[in-house]
Each structure stands twice: as structure tokens, then as C-alpha cells.
XYZ file of C-alpha atoms in Angstrom:
735
model
C 8.137 39.683 -26.973
C 11.938 39.423 -26.649
C 13.436 36.292 -24.966
C 14.697 38.813 -21.978
C 11.061 40.092 -21.200
C 9.798 36.628 -21.347
C 12.196 35.260 -18.730
C 11.688 38.247 -16.440
C 8.043 37.529 -16.800
C 8.389 34.049 -15.628
C 10.386 35.212 -12.596
C 8.053 37.280 -11.529
C 5.917 36.133 -8.493
C 2.201 35.539 -9.533
C 0.071 38.067 -8.346
C -1.982 36.736 -5.465
C -4.304 39.102 -3.123
C -4.072 36.811 -0.143
C -0.462 36.045 0.283
C 2.585 37.693 -0.598
C 4.200 34.366 -1.575
C 2.709 31.650 -3.591
C 2.012 27.957 -2.225
C 5.421 26.177 -2.162
C 4.317 22.781 -3.596
C 7.182 21.645 -5.445
C 10.511 19.714 -4.121
C 12.233 20.072 -7.328
C 11.805 23.763 -8.096
C 14.737 26.114 -6.956
C 15.385 29.514 -6.139
C 18.453 31.221 -7.333
C 20.719 31.983 -4.240
C 23.345 34.686 -4.726
C 27.162 33.397 -4.240
C 27.952 37.103 -3.024
C 25.345 38.688 -0.803
C 26.389 42.242 -0.249
C 25.719 44.162 2.940
C 26.183 47.497 0.911
C 28.473 48.852 -1.542
C 31.516 46.766 -2.030
C 34.668 48.944 -1.897
C 37.116 48.671 -4.733
C 39.697 46.213 -4.310
C 37.503 43.825 -2.595
C 38.658 40.295 -3.507
C 36.704 37.445 -2.110
C 39.659 34.998 -2.570
C 41.310 37.117 0.362
C 38.744 35.516 2.631
C 38.085 32.027 4.022
C 36.888 29.853 0.992
C 35.314 26.626 0.550
C 37.218 24.279 -2.015
C 35.349 21.417 -1.599
C 32.569 19.480 0.303
C 32.793 15.747 1.113
C 29.328 14.227 1.730
C 30.442 10.550 2.770
C 27.579 9.432 0.722
C 28.636 6.058 -0.513
C 26.741 2.989 0.575
C 29.833 1.914 2.689
C 30.257 4.920 4.190
C 29.537 5.929 7.569
C 26.329 8.198 6.839
C 24.468 5.586 4.704
C 25.497 2.683 7.081
C 24.373 4.612 10.250
C 21.195 5.928 8.808
C 19.943 2.650 7.303
C 19.970 4.175 3.904
C 22.819 2.193 2.200
C 20.093 0.046 0.047
C 19.187 2.868 -2.010
C 20.177 3.054 -5.527
C 20.999 6.777 -5.233
C 24.331 8.749 -5.606
C 23.233 11.368 -2.848
C 23.177 11.588 0.614
C 20.374 10.269 2.068
C 19.780 10.387 6.093
C 17.087 10.427 8.633
C 15.817 13.160 10.713
C 16.961 13.569 14.149
C 20.078 11.647 13.933
C 23.538 13.035 13.408
C 25.637 13.078 10.134
C 28.793 14.025 8.948
C 30.368 16.101 6.119
C 34.041 17.198 5.432
C 34.560 20.964 4.260
C 38.075 21.779 2.386
C 38.663 25.431 2.916
C 41.668 27.326 1.009
C 43.482 27.808 4.164
C 43.151 26.350 7.887
C 40.047 27.579 9.359
C 40.357 29.970 12.614
C 37.381 29.859 14.846
C 38.384 33.046 16.370
C 38.210 35.272 13.395
C 36.402 33.099 10.782
C 32.660 32.441 10.802
C 30.630 30.287 8.675
C 27.522 28.311 8.894
C 25.549 26.032 6.596
C 22.201 26.625 4.601
C 19.504 23.878 3.891
C 16.952 25.067 1.344
C 13.972 23.255 -0.321
C 11.425 24.612 -2.803
C 11.367 27.690 -4.925
C 10.471 29.967 -1.863
C 12.522 28.948 1.075
C 11.234 30.475 4.435
C 12.636 29.969 7.924
C 9.496 29.984 9.849
C 7.934 27.013 7.280
C 11.020 24.974 7.767
C 12.202 25.517 3.961
C 15.159 27.503 4.750
C 17.172 26.023 7.712
C 20.481 28.160 8.751
C 22.761 25.585 10.857
C 25.323 27.515 13.046
C 28.273 25.673 14.138
C 28.357 25.476 18.105
C 30.049 23.377 20.639
C 27.113 20.675 21.509
C 24.570 18.960 19.581
C 21.317 19.064 21.117
C 19.322 15.718 20.614
C 16.394 16.176 17.888
C 17.467 19.986 17.246
C 19.350 21.415 14.262
C 22.793 22.127 15.383
C 26.455 21.224 13.945
C 29.824 21.088 15.704
C 33.525 20.643 14.440
C 34.478 17.112 15.479
C 37.957 17.028 13.593
C 40.434 19.671 12.210
C 43.648 18.986 9.712
C 45.248 21.109 7.677
C 42.550 23.056 5.749
C 39.641 20.751 6.364
C 37.110 20.391 8.831
C 34.880 17.334 9.901
C 31.426 18.477 11.078
C 28.598 16.460 12.776
C 25.404 17.997 11.746
C 22.103 17.159 13.664
C 18.935 17.538 11.928
C 15.512 18.107 13.739
C 13.304 15.208 14.779
C 10.365 17.239 13.271
C 11.776 18.612 10.162
C 10.171 18.232 6.907
C 11.442 15.234 4.790
C 12.480 15.673 1.178
C 15.675 16.815 -0.749
C 17.231 19.888 0.374
C 19.784 21.964 -1.547
C 23.053 22.550 0.830
C 25.053 25.732 0.826
C 28.067 26.598 2.975
C 27.831 30.559 3.871
C 30.943 32.369 5.061
C 30.723 36.092 6.607
C 33.142 38.650 5.070
C 33.025 42.303 6.332
C 31.366 43.396 3.212
C 28.600 40.511 2.737
C 28.186 36.832 2.782
C 30.165 34.646 0.566
C 28.205 31.112 -0.477
C 29.324 28.022 -2.222
C 28.082 27.622 -5.861
C 24.895 25.477 -6.409
C 26.146 21.921 -6.415
C 23.855 18.931 -6.952
C 26.177 16.534 -5.663
C 25.450 17.953 -2.343
C 21.975 17.670 -2.277
C 20.707 15.825 0.976
C 17.868 13.744 1.093
C 16.320 13.783 4.889
C 13.726 10.909 5.514
C 11.632 9.995 8.627
C 13.217 8.036 11.431
C 11.873 5.132 13.078
C 15.133 4.439 14.917
C 14.795 8.074 16.434
C 12.698 8.177 19.891
C 11.830 11.765 19.153
C 10.377 11.032 15.340
C 6.457 10.625 15.065
C 7.129 7.384 13.647
C 9.684 5.944 16.010
C 9.269 2.106 16.410
C 11.050 0.256 19.248
C 11.648 -3.213 18.042
C 14.703 -3.662 15.544
C 13.161 -6.944 14.057
C 9.937 -4.529 13.202
C 12.183 -1.824 11.885
C 13.905 -4.249 9.422
C 10.660 -5.795 8.295
C 8.343 -2.547 8.167
C 10.977 -0.355 6.744
C 13.746 -2.094 5.290
C 12.267 -5.274 3.737
C 11.762 -4.841 -0.252
C 9.790 -7.706 -0.838
C 6.349 -8.625 0.770
C 3.444 -11.115 0.749
C -0.136 -10.247 -0.400
C -2.663 -12.678 0.948
C -5.792 -13.302 -1.251
C -8.140 -16.057 -2.077
C -10.910 -16.331 0.390
C -11.027 -17.108 4.302
C -11.436 -20.982 3.927
C -8.657 -20.980 1.219
C -6.032 -18.506 2.029
C -3.554 -18.018 -1.159
C -0.415 -15.735 -0.935
C 1.871 -14.344 -3.584
C 5.088 -12.141 -3.229
C 5.139 -8.587 -4.271
C 8.412 -6.502 -5.074
C 7.975 -3.360 -3.103
C 11.370 -2.045 -4.288
C 11.650 0.876 -2.198
C 15.319 1.285 -2.788
C 15.660 1.239 -6.723
C 16.812 3.687 -8.754
C 14.742 6.846 -8.972
C 11.725 5.605 -6.512
C 12.800 7.852 -3.926
C 12.147 10.797 -6.579
C 9.114 9.247 -7.649
C 7.686 8.994 -4.299
C 8.634 12.661 -3.511
C 6.880 13.772 -6.796
C 3.537 12.026 -5.499
C 3.548 14.643 -2.640
C 4.319 17.585 -5.209
C 1.381 15.925 -7.442
C -0.996 15.889 -4.412
C 0.061 19.594 -3.862
C 1.198 19.080 -0.114
C 2.799 22.204 0.909
C 6.390 21.764 1.600
C 5.924 22.933 5.066
C 3.387 20.130 5.947
C 5.834 17.388 4.920
C 7.339 16.337 8.166
C 3.647 15.245 9.346
C 3.222 11.717 8.550
C -0.603 12.237 9.114
C -0.750 14.884 6.591
C 1.527 12.778 4.005
C -0.641 9.581 4.467
C -3.975 11.197 3.896
C -2.860 13.025 0.858
C -1.063 9.838 -0.399
C -4.154 7.817 0.027
C -6.085 10.010 -2.545
C -3.183 10.291 -5.051
C -2.406 6.710 -5.159
C -5.592 6.387 -7.103
C -6.762 7.961 -10.243
C -10.064 9.113 -9.439
C -9.045 12.500 -8.284
C -6.604 14.654 -10.470
C -4.774 11.744 -12.268
C -3.268 10.119 -9.442
C -0.845 7.149 -9.782
C -3.015 3.684 -10.797
C -6.412 3.620 -12.670
C -8.466 1.198 -11.084
C -10.452 -1.459 -13.260
C -12.831 -4.118 -12.120
C -14.613 -5.393 -15.223
C -12.126 -7.883 -16.703
C -11.364 -5.928 -19.482
C -7.687 -4.406 -19.551
C -7.341 -2.777 -23.084
C -4.663 -0.622 -23.582
C -3.048 -1.571 -20.090
C -1.660 -4.357 -17.752
C -3.963 -6.556 -16.395
C -3.759 -5.988 -12.431
C -3.025 -9.494 -11.862
C 0.087 -9.321 -14.254
C 2.026 -6.663 -11.896
C 4.818 -8.254 -9.648
C 5.848 -5.204 -8.056
C 5.350 -1.360 -7.727
C 8.669 -0.251 -9.280
C 7.422 -0.371 -12.864
C 4.164 1.482 -11.885
C 5.832 4.256 -10.115
C 8.520 4.674 -12.707
C 6.096 4.755 -15.351
C 3.897 7.436 -13.712
C 6.631 9.553 -12.702
C 8.016 9.625 -16.228
C 4.273 9.833 -18.190
C 2.703 11.774 -15.091
C -0.396 9.861 -16.272
C -2.371 7.240 -14.639
C -0.946 3.704 -15.203
C -3.592 1.262 -16.270
C -4.532 -1.208 -14.397
C -4.680 -1.795 -10.559
C -7.205 -3.539 -8.115
C -7.142 -3.449 -4.183
C -3.731 -5.256 -3.656
C -1.752 -3.264 -6.540
C -3.032 0.152 -4.654
C -1.889 -1.282 -1.231
C 1.442 -2.692 -2.793
C 2.387 0.798 -4.137
C 1.084 2.475 -1.013
C 3.414 0.147 1.089
C 6.452 1.000 -1.014
C 5.710 4.866 -1.076
C 5.597 4.765 2.981
C 8.455 2.372 3.489
C 10.669 4.712 1.048
C 10.115 7.787 2.910
C 10.608 5.939 6.145
C 7.535 5.278 7.626
C 6.707 1.653 8.743
C 4.306 0.140 6.925
C 2.491 -3.350 6.162
C -0.112 -4.664 3.836
C -3.371 -6.052 5.490
C -6.006 -8.282 4.202
C -9.380 -8.380 5.536
C -11.370 -11.548 4.474
C -14.996 -11.186 3.746
C -14.771 -7.571 3.765
C -18.308 -5.450 3.789
C -18.474 -2.764 1.045
C -21.265 -0.857 3.065
C -22.078 2.202 1.008
C -24.176 3.995 3.739
C -22.005 2.690 6.814
C -25.110 1.155 8.677
C -23.362 -2.077 9.377
C -26.090 -4.018 7.621
C -25.606 -5.815 4.284
C -28.931 -7.019 2.777
C -29.453 -10.067 0.639
C -33.270 -10.348 -0.739
C -35.011 -13.267 -1.317
C -38.285 -13.735 -2.997
C -41.250 -15.714 -1.950
C -40.047 -18.881 -2.754
C -36.370 -18.285 -1.389
C -34.378 -17.531 -4.509
C -32.216 -14.681 -4.126
C -33.576 -11.590 -5.697
C -30.606 -9.907 -7.960
C -32.750 -6.753 -8.733
C -32.842 -6.075 -5.185
C -29.629 -7.097 -3.958
C -26.962 -4.419 -4.242
C -24.724 -4.925 -1.357
C -21.592 -7.150 -2.053
C -19.235 -8.896 0.125
C -15.676 -8.639 -1.229
C -13.718 -12.030 -0.805
C -10.990 -10.140 0.452
C -9.786 -6.384 0.504
C -6.114 -5.169 0.925
C -5.158 -1.813 2.782
C -2.454 -0.826 4.538
C -1.442 0.173 8.078
C 1.243 2.700 8.913
C 2.825 3.290 12.348
C 2.831 6.820 13.825
C 1.889 8.694 16.626
C -1.605 10.496 16.755
C -0.997 13.947 18.840
C -4.612 15.067 17.085
C -6.323 12.114 19.096
C -6.371 11.622 22.999
C -3.500 9.305 24.142
C -3.722 5.661 23.328
C -4.673 5.904 19.750
C -1.259 5.983 18.227
C 0.709 3.056 16.381
C -1.027 1.315 13.491
C -3.196 3.535 11.504
C -5.117 2.137 8.500
C -4.967 3.873 5.160
C -6.319 2.711 1.871
C -5.793 3.817 -1.396
C -8.460 1.796 -3.137
C -11.203 4.329 -4.255
C -14.161 3.185 -2.713
C -15.875 6.199 -0.905
C -15.248 9.501 -0.742
C -13.941 11.233 2.313
C -14.117 15.255 2.437
C -14.611 15.336 -1.271
C -11.936 12.821 -2.385
C -11.251 9.196 -3.020
C -9.178 8.444 0.110
C -9.449 6.712 3.480
C -7.702 7.127 6.558
C -5.448 7.324 8.715
C -7.973 5.699 11.190
C -6.397 4.514 14.533
C -6.887 0.585 14.873
C -7.126 1.002 18.166
C -10.032 3.359 18.133
C -11.833 0.950 15.464
C -11.572 -1.956 17.909
C -12.902 0.045 20.577
C -16.004 1.752 18.665
C -14.385 5.031 18.955
C -15.351 6.034 15.531
C -15.822 9.807 16.315
C -12.166 9.973 15.988
C -10.679 11.264 12.418
C -10.079 10.036 9.840
C -12.624 7.612 8.227
C -13.167 5.187 11.098
C -16.572 4.484 10.704
C -16.110 3.256 7.204
C -13.428 0.944 8.353
C -15.418 -0.153 11.327
C -18.257 -1.508 8.790
C -15.531 -3.227 6.560
C -14.939 -5.528 9.440
C -18.193 -5.189 11.530
C -21.262 -5.663 9.716
C -23.987 -8.209 9.681
C -25.599 -9.819 6.475
C -29.324 -9.898 6.777
C -31.217 -12.383 4.532
C -34.516 -10.688 4.156
C -37.606 -12.366 2.165
C -39.717 -9.975 0.340
C -43.401 -11.126 0.220
C -45.738 -10.785 -2.862
C -47.299 -7.707 -0.706
C -43.830 -6.146 -0.108
C -43.677 -6.843 3.355
C -40.225 -8.017 4.606
C -39.291 -10.604 6.644
C -35.712 -11.330 8.160
C -34.995 -14.977 7.507
C -31.479 -15.264 9.024
C -28.728 -12.718 10.267
C -25.108 -13.795 9.945
C -23.051 -11.814 12.510
C -19.885 -13.813 12.067
C -19.011 -13.454 8.385
C -17.847 -10.226 7.777
C -14.150 -9.473 8.852
C -13.821 -13.039 10.496
C -9.927 -13.090 9.258
C -7.490 -10.270 9.171
C -4.215 -10.840 8.228
C -0.577 -9.547 7.440
C 2.966 -10.999 6.963
C 4.712 -12.043 9.872
C 7.858 -10.294 10.657
C 11.236 -11.940 9.514
C 9.432 -14.620 7.200
C 6.921 -15.348 4.509
C 4.051 -16.889 6.916
C 0.977 -15.305 8.045
C -0.205 -13.856 11.275
C -3.823 -13.564 12.316
C -4.397 -9.839 13.572
C -8.187 -10.257 13.857
C -7.933 -9.305 17.366
C -6.314 -5.919 16.730
C -9.541 -4.855 15.043
C -12.112 -6.530 17.149
C -13.132 -8.081 20.053
C -13.792 -12.067 20.011
C -17.550 -12.276 18.746
C -20.398 -12.453 21.426
C -17.929 -10.950 24.048
C -18.942 -8.278 26.556
C -16.173 -6.161 25.273
C -17.440 -6.419 21.652
C -20.793 -5.557 22.601
C -19.723 -2.445 24.291
C -17.479 -1.501 21.309
C -20.334 -1.797 19.408
C -22.482 0.516 21.595
C -19.750 2.921 21.982
C -19.479 2.975 17.940
C -23.471 3.658 17.741
C -23.122 6.242 20.493
C -20.471 7.988 18.113
C -22.691 8.025 15.247
C -22.541 4.665 13.145
C -25.953 3.732 12.275
C -27.093 0.276 13.443
C -30.430 -0.708 12.252
C -31.875 -3.328 15.221
C -33.811 -6.442 14.601
C -36.578 -4.917 16.153
C -36.982 -2.569 13.196
C -37.993 -5.569 11.073
C -40.005 -8.786 11.564
C -37.482 -11.641 12.408
C -38.320 -15.138 12.370
C -35.407 -17.354 12.591
C -35.494 -21.234 11.869
C -34.439 -22.992 14.858
C -35.142 -26.460 14.418
C -33.357 -27.187 10.847
C -29.690 -26.240 10.020
C -28.226 -26.192 6.441
C -24.505 -26.377 5.497
C -22.578 -26.106 2.376
C -18.975 -27.618 1.646
C -17.120 -27.376 -1.753
C -14.579 -29.962 -2.677
C -11.053 -28.604 -3.208
C -11.083 -28.389 -6.839
C -8.524 -27.447 -9.648
C -9.181 -25.123 -12.375
C -10.309 -27.027 -15.451
C -11.777 -29.849 -13.718
C -15.075 -31.091 -12.577
C -15.534 -30.866 -8.759
C -18.453 -31.489 -6.234
C -20.407 -29.440 -3.681
C -22.241 -31.048 -0.700
C -25.671 -29.551 1.136
C -26.055 -30.969 4.246
C -29.287 -30.457 6.361
C -29.725 -31.394 9.944
C -33.216 -31.805 11.395
C -33.088 -31.440 15.085
C -36.930 -31.583 15.710
C -39.145 -35.167 15.921
C -40.947 -33.871 12.826
C -40.505 -34.870 9.443
C -39.995 -32.145 6.850
C -39.470 -31.642 3.099
C -37.227 -28.754 1.954
C -37.374 -27.265 -1.585
C -33.759 -26.465 -2.503
C -31.877 -24.086 -4.637
C -28.386 -23.913 -5.662
C -27.526 -20.891 -7.769
C -23.595 -21.080 -8.814
C -22.271 -17.624 -9.926
C -19.094 -16.641 -11.475
C -18.000 -13.361 -9.502
C -15.286 -10.545 -9.277
C -13.530 -10.845 -6.101
C -15.260 -7.840 -4.866
C -18.501 -10.248 -4.674
C -19.894 -8.557 -7.659
C -21.901 -11.157 -9.813
C -20.823 -11.569 -13.438
C -23.001 -14.269 -14.459
C -25.084 -17.241 -13.147
C -23.465 -20.421 -14.681
C -25.166 -23.135 -12.687
C -28.981 -23.512 -11.483
C -30.102 -26.551 -9.517
C -33.125 -27.535 -7.385
C -34.406 -30.388 -5.664
C -36.679 -31.546 -2.782
C -34.721 -32.904 0.153
C -36.617 -35.068 2.522
C -35.641 -34.471 6.132
C -36.219 -37.433 8.550
C -36.781 -36.481 12.489
C -33.249 -36.186 14.453
C -31.146 -37.057 11.537
C -28.845 -35.423 8.865
C -29.259 -35.676 5.149
C -26.527 -35.014 2.691
C -26.880 -34.193 -1.216
C -24.111 -33.971 -3.580
C -24.052 -31.695 -6.707
C -21.650 -32.062 -9.597
C -20.257 -28.890 -10.900
C -18.825 -29.776 -14.607
C -15.796 -27.805 -16.084
C -17.695 -27.312 -19.346
C -20.218 -25.332 -17.265
C -18.197 -22.664 -15.983
C -14.758 -22.649 -18.075
C -15.844 -20.112 -20.920
C -17.255 -17.655 -18.298
C -14.496 -17.768 -15.623
C -12.979 -14.558 -14.547
C -9.252 -14.160 -13.672
C -9.213 -15.189 -9.668
C -11.276 -18.325 -10.727
C -13.677 -17.245 -8.036
C -17.399 -18.560 -7.667
C -20.039 -17.776 -5.444
C -22.649 -20.045 -4.473
C -25.982 -19.225 -2.704
C -28.191 -21.987 -1.479
C -31.610 -21.389 -0.268
C -34.062 -24.195 0.864
C -37.831 -23.628 2.059
C -39.329 -25.850 4.715
C -42.460 -26.343 2.880
C -44.440 -27.412 6.164
C -43.502 -24.224 8.049
C -42.883 -21.740 5.117
C -39.444 -21.043 7.128
C -36.351 -20.315 4.658
C -32.650 -21.314 5.303
C -30.031 -19.599 3.645
C -26.099 -19.959 3.169
C -23.646 -18.456 0.622
C -19.847 -19.353 0.077
C -17.212 -18.233 -2.110
C -14.988 -20.925 -3.559
C -11.801 -20.391 -5.159
C -10.256 -23.185 -7.778
C -6.552 -23.911 -7.784
C -4.669 -22.108 -10.010
C -1.614 -23.630 -11.549
C 1.765 -22.018 -10.780
C 4.988 -21.099 -12.138
C 8.281 -22.929 -11.686
C 11.527 -20.855 -11.245
C 15.113 -22.224 -10.920
C 18.321 -20.741 -10.979
C 21.474 -22.054 -12.301
C 25.341 -21.006 -12.813
C 27.422 -19.311 -10.487
C 25.571 -17.156 -7.579
C 27.906 -14.570 -7.539
C 27.109 -10.675 -7.553
C 28.066 -9.009 -10.692
C 28.815 -12.322 -12.716
C 26.298 -13.625 -15.031
C 23.673 -15.797 -13.728
C 20.582 -17.559 -15.198
C 17.052 -18.049 -14.079
C 14.758 -20.514 -15.950
C 10.846 -20.199 -15.699
C 8.552 -23.065 -16.680
C 4.861 -23.427 -16.772
C 2.704 -26.277 -18.032
C -0.863 -25.440 -19.687
C -3.304 -27.537 -17.642
C -6.282 -26.281 -19.531
C -8.521 -28.304 -22.436
C -7.673 -25.369 -24.587
C -4.733 -23.324 -25.921
C -3.803 -20.167 -24.011
C -3.434 -17.054 -26.417
C -1.724 -13.980 -25.791
C 0.696 -15.276 -23.166
C 2.962 -13.097 -21.399
C 5.434 -13.585 -18.757
C 6.874 -10.955 -16.280
C 9.870 -11.800 -14.158
C 11.617 -9.290 -11.391
C 13.789 -9.312 -8.481
C 14.574 -6.513 -5.916
C 18.314 -5.688 -5.971
C 18.634 -8.576 -8.605
C 17.017 -8.126 -11.644
C 14.782 -5.099 -13.152
C 11.502 -6.373 -14.339
C 11.720 -7.862 -17.609
C 8.939 -9.224 -19.811
C 8.293 -11.466 -22.975
C 5.586 -12.387 -25.116
C 4.784 -15.823 -26.067
C 1.685 -15.740 -28.190
C 0.034 -19.333 -27.922
C 0.490 -22.081 -25.534
C -1.240 -25.380 -26.507
C -3.132 -27.596 -23.953
C -0.675 -29.789 -22.141
C 2.331 -28.162 -23.514
C 5.338 -26.776 -21.133
C 6.611 -23.081 -21.840
C 10.337 -22.561 -20.921
C 11.936 -19.132 -20.625
C 15.651 -18.663 -19.655
C 16.845 -15.350 -18.631
C 20.538 -14.501 -18.235
C 21.293 -11.535 -16.058
C 24.029 -10.034 -14.021
C 22.819 -9.938 -10.066
C 23.385 -6.547 -8.930
C 24.029 -7.045 -5.314
C 24.726 -10.110 -2.798
C 22.785 -11.541 -0.388
C 19.278 -13.778 -0.405
C 17.254 -12.380 -3.084
C 13.735 -13.285 -4.220
C 12.883 -13.514 -7.633
C 9.096 -12.987 -8.680
C 7.367 -14.192 -11.732
C 3.746 -13.986 -13.256
C 1.902 -15.369 -16.459
C -1.254 -13.513 -18.179
C -3.203 -14.741 -20.966
C -6.731 -14.140 -22.384
C -8.161 -17.357 -20.627
C -5.679 -17.561 -17.759
C -4.598 -14.887 -15.095
C -3.318 -14.756 -11.566
C -0.516 -17.579 -12.335
C 2.401 -16.895 -10.095
C 5.748 -18.412 -9.232
C 8.719 -17.547 -7.020
C 12.202 -18.574 -6.477
C 15.536 -17.637 -4.182
C 19.050 -17.201 -5.109
C 21.748 -16.371 -2.337
C 24.336 -14.395 -4.335
C 27.924 -14.079 -2.800
C 29.986 -10.943 -3.112
C 33.394 -12.532 -4.472
């Protein structure tokens, strides 16, 4: 087949009996636009140069110029014009002669994709008029001088977002003359939280600065009694990140015509962020083995992940919940949707959404690992995106839960949300999308059920307060933590909470009542468990305290099981078993200490240094069982970061990263990563071995790219030690 024939074949539309035009999924693909679109036969002697002709178009696209300043897009490392929808921007057109409004007629054309259509919003002709209407496409001349005119162009507050191609069309008696295809005039249009007519409008300027323009965030992790935090570089303004985020929508095959709707964008993005369906961005791994990839704890931000995916088109290995949430936040903020990262402590992974997690005990009171399948995540990270919800009744707009971590399928794909936070709080879980799943994550109860030898099940204890007891996010304008639990649920035991639960049950959430099982709570003896704050590599002490409120003497056969767990609450191995008999005197408290030695746990330890202790006690005189469980996190050492030299943008500076190995063993395969959004692209260095008690020092020289207070974030990864972080700040002047 000749080359010409082959090209013609490629240009033909694929045959499809259902639609004349194929689906328009790709922002990158283009159609050919004729420079001369004749109305009929063109008479001999027609010369386009005799008519009004565009010589040049000036886009005012530099960061310091009017468009990027007024549209809050000056931070994007992108040479093209980037504006926000529903807000006017300016361009200048230079003609070959002065423009005469009485006789000359021209208009602008914005095109997207390979098959632009006006009714799909992918072909937008903009006629020049005398007045601009808020939130509607239009253009008017605001200045004329010699051969030049300056236009103010208003885009629709509902227009699709992405990269448009710009043409200027001039009417002649014989046809339409258009400018040549020029990628320098390409225009990105994004969501606009500053525009009252936009679905993502947010009225507080401090919140807009935080949830749209802040390119560094905080991930809260650890557990509810030992909250830890680390910085995460979102980097939504870094070079090629905007194109990478637009590519994700192409990858998800979201029709271009649907890209003005933040609900649709969030829905498809929550599926494409993970690789479970159609090779999305990040491959998850929760098994402590990260061959041929990067350990989730080693990432310091989203930029490397998105750029690697954009270039390779293959899932990036590996991520866990905070990595999915960090990348999702970058995607949302980059496109202009206000977003924040949320951490839910003691998060229920409830497969059948029945608001119940079962921990089974055998006849002696020990945990039966064979029957116990449910798990409580120490924490789980998801995102909230801000938008109106015209598809729901009034009052359910605002923050919406979206989650890119693959947990359960929704409409056949691993995705979650957007689910209205208000709907979750009030139990209105009938409203799309995935509200029952999120409701269960923050509202489940833990049932401790003893299985007798004859198979009968006796509920020994119900814990109604542990799940979702703390839900947090980063504060606006600072690095502190804000407790937002009350945005998700009413106070435990309140009338409002009971009403919300009844509403959720009415709308289909399964709730097994206690009446369905035998429940015999122990009331006259309480048991409590506390762990001493412990540093990784050291021994520490745990304490079990009984309080006998009765006038009877009891003996309690007590079992302690110490397990090394993934942060998802799934057990890797049991490293400590201890049993003893406790004598409980009437109306008194008794405490018992148990020492946990480092030699017992170090060889099995997982990356987040997370333990899970189960304590059960059988009151011999009554046969009743007490049960308590607690997650314990060890203190992990941190990296020290300091800057030195001149703090001037564009001049060489240096940063020093230091780490002292506190373990009683040599660290193997040590890798350091360092990045600073707006200052330093990610660099990494492999150190091999770091002997015990020795200090590793790494000095990096670099040229800070832009002035201002910027954060530097570092992580250390090794075979025996992960989740080691450090951060430092530098304020670079603009001399």
C-alpha cells in the first residue's frame, strides 16, 4: 500500500453505525482547519492580501503580565496562556492595516480535540460585540492603536476545561480567511473558584489560597493517640504537570464535552488515579515488598509520579493511601478545583457496609485469627473536593469525599465519590456516589464475639466509639492540624447522631441490632491498656489495669497478644504472647506491667513501626470476657535539613541533609530523596550502607528557581527502616 493511500485511510473516520462522529476523548488530538474556507468558486485575481489580515497575536501570557496575574495562574511553569473560566482575559491582534469596524468583520474560534462541535462546547466561535455578559462567551475591543486592537474576552463559567487552539477568522466576500495553526496561541482554560458563577466557587480568599494555590501540604498519619505528620509536595504548578493532569482525563476516556463538570471529573479521576482498572497512575502495594519500584514511604510528592506516568503511560510502582490522596490532590488543585487531604483515624474497612466489624474470640478469650477477617486501618487518607451538587437536593454541595485508593468497586470500577460530606453526616446515604461506604468508614461499631464450642456466638463487648473517632486535615495558612470530625458525624450518643443513624438505615445501610445476638456485657470490672512512648530499637513497657467496681474478689486469666501489623490493621506476625493470672480485690484497681524487648520485634518490623495489641481477660468466677485492643506506633528518627549560602533566587545555594542511624544494626540500601516545589526538582542519592550510630551527611548545591518562603522535603528509605522524613524552610529573595 502506498504511503498516500495509508494516510488517507488514517484520516477517514472509523465506521460506527450508532454515531456519525467518533467519541472525542483526546485533548491532544487535532483536526486540520483550512486557512481559506471558500464559499464557492473563487474568481481569478482574488488575493487574500487585499483584505484584512492578521499579522500577529499577542497573548499577554508572561507570569508578570495582566492575564496570569488576574487569573491567579502566574505560578504555572508553562509558557502558554492559562486563564480561568468565567473571567475576562486580554489579547492583542496586529493586522496588516488599521481595523475598520464599518466594513471589516472578524471573530475568534476556540477549538478542542479532533472533532470540534459547537453543541459539544469543543468549537466556540466568539463574535466581537459592544458589551461583555458575565459568565458568557463574548469579546469586545477595549483599545485601538494604528494597526492593532486589544480585545477583552469573556469565557463561559460552565465551559469545558483543557487546552484550546485559537484561530482568528476574517470574513471576505469569497470565503473565510483564518490564521495558521500556531501552538504559541494555545490557551488553557481552568476551573475558577474566584468566579461566583462557577460550580467550584469558594467565597473565602484565605481558603482559595490554601486549597487551590498552596503547592505543599501535610499528611497526618500514625494513630489516634500518636498523631504524626509529614510534608507532601503537590507541585501542581511544576513543568508539564498541567499537561499530565489533562492526559489523565484522556486516559479515563472522559468525553471532552463532559469536562466542564467537576462531578464527572472527580468520578473518573478517582478510578484513573489507581491502576486496578485500565492501567491508571499508581499501582498499590501493601505487602512490604516493593521490588522493581519505589516504596510508598519514599515518595516526597506527586510530581515524579505524574511525570513518570505521563511519559511511560504505565502504572507507577508503588503507592498506599496517602500517595493516592497526594496525587489526587495535585490533580484537583492543578485544574482549579479546591481540594484538601483528609485523614480518618481508626478507619473501618467494612466489606459489606453493615456498620459492624467482628473480632472473634475462642472459648478461652483469645482472638481467633481464623475467623476474624475485618480490619481497622490505623488511619486512611482520602480527599475532599469543593463544588456545587446540582444533581442533589439543596444543601448537599460544598465538600465532597473522593478517594483514589482502590478498596471496593463502584459501578464496576475501583473508585469512590464524590459523596457529599453533609449527606454522610445526616445519614442521607441514598445520594450518589458511594455515601454508604464512606458512612461505614467513619461510623462502624466493633463487636467482640465469643464463639463457644457448640458454635453459639455470644457478644462480649461492643465498642461504639473507636471507629472514626478523629478526622483531621491541615489548617488554612499553617501546618497545624484541624479536627473536622464534627463535619462527618454528630457527637457520639447525641439525639442528632441517633437520628442520622436511623436515616442511614432507612436509606439502606445494613445495621445488625444487638437483639439479633446474645449480648451479655461485663459491668462490674473494667480493663484498660496503656503503652509507654517508645523509640524504635528500644525496649518499652505496656500496662494492663483492672478496676473492680464490685464487692467481690475475682481472678482474671489474662492474655496479651502483640502483633506486627500493616497500617491497614492486617496482621503480619505475632511477636509477643504473654498470659498471667490477675487477682482483683473488691472496689480497687490493679495494674500489671509487661516489658516489650526490641529483640522481640526488630527482625519482623514493618515500615511504619506499627504494633497492634489485643488483650483479653476471662473472669473465672463469672465466665465473662473483657477485651481491648490498641495500636502503638514507635518513634522513628527524623532527618535534619539546613540551608547555607546566599538565599537569593537564581544564585547557587546549598542544603545539607543529615541522619544518624539509631538502630543496633547496619542499614543496607540507604536512599535519600530531596525536593522543594518551586526551588528544587527531586534528586536522589544512594548511600549503600550506614553502620549503627554513624551519621550520614549529604550536601546538595542548587539554583533556587523562584523567590519566597519555600519548603524542602526529604525522605530516607532502607531495607530495615522506612518512613524517615525531614523538612526545612528557606526564604529566597529576588535580587
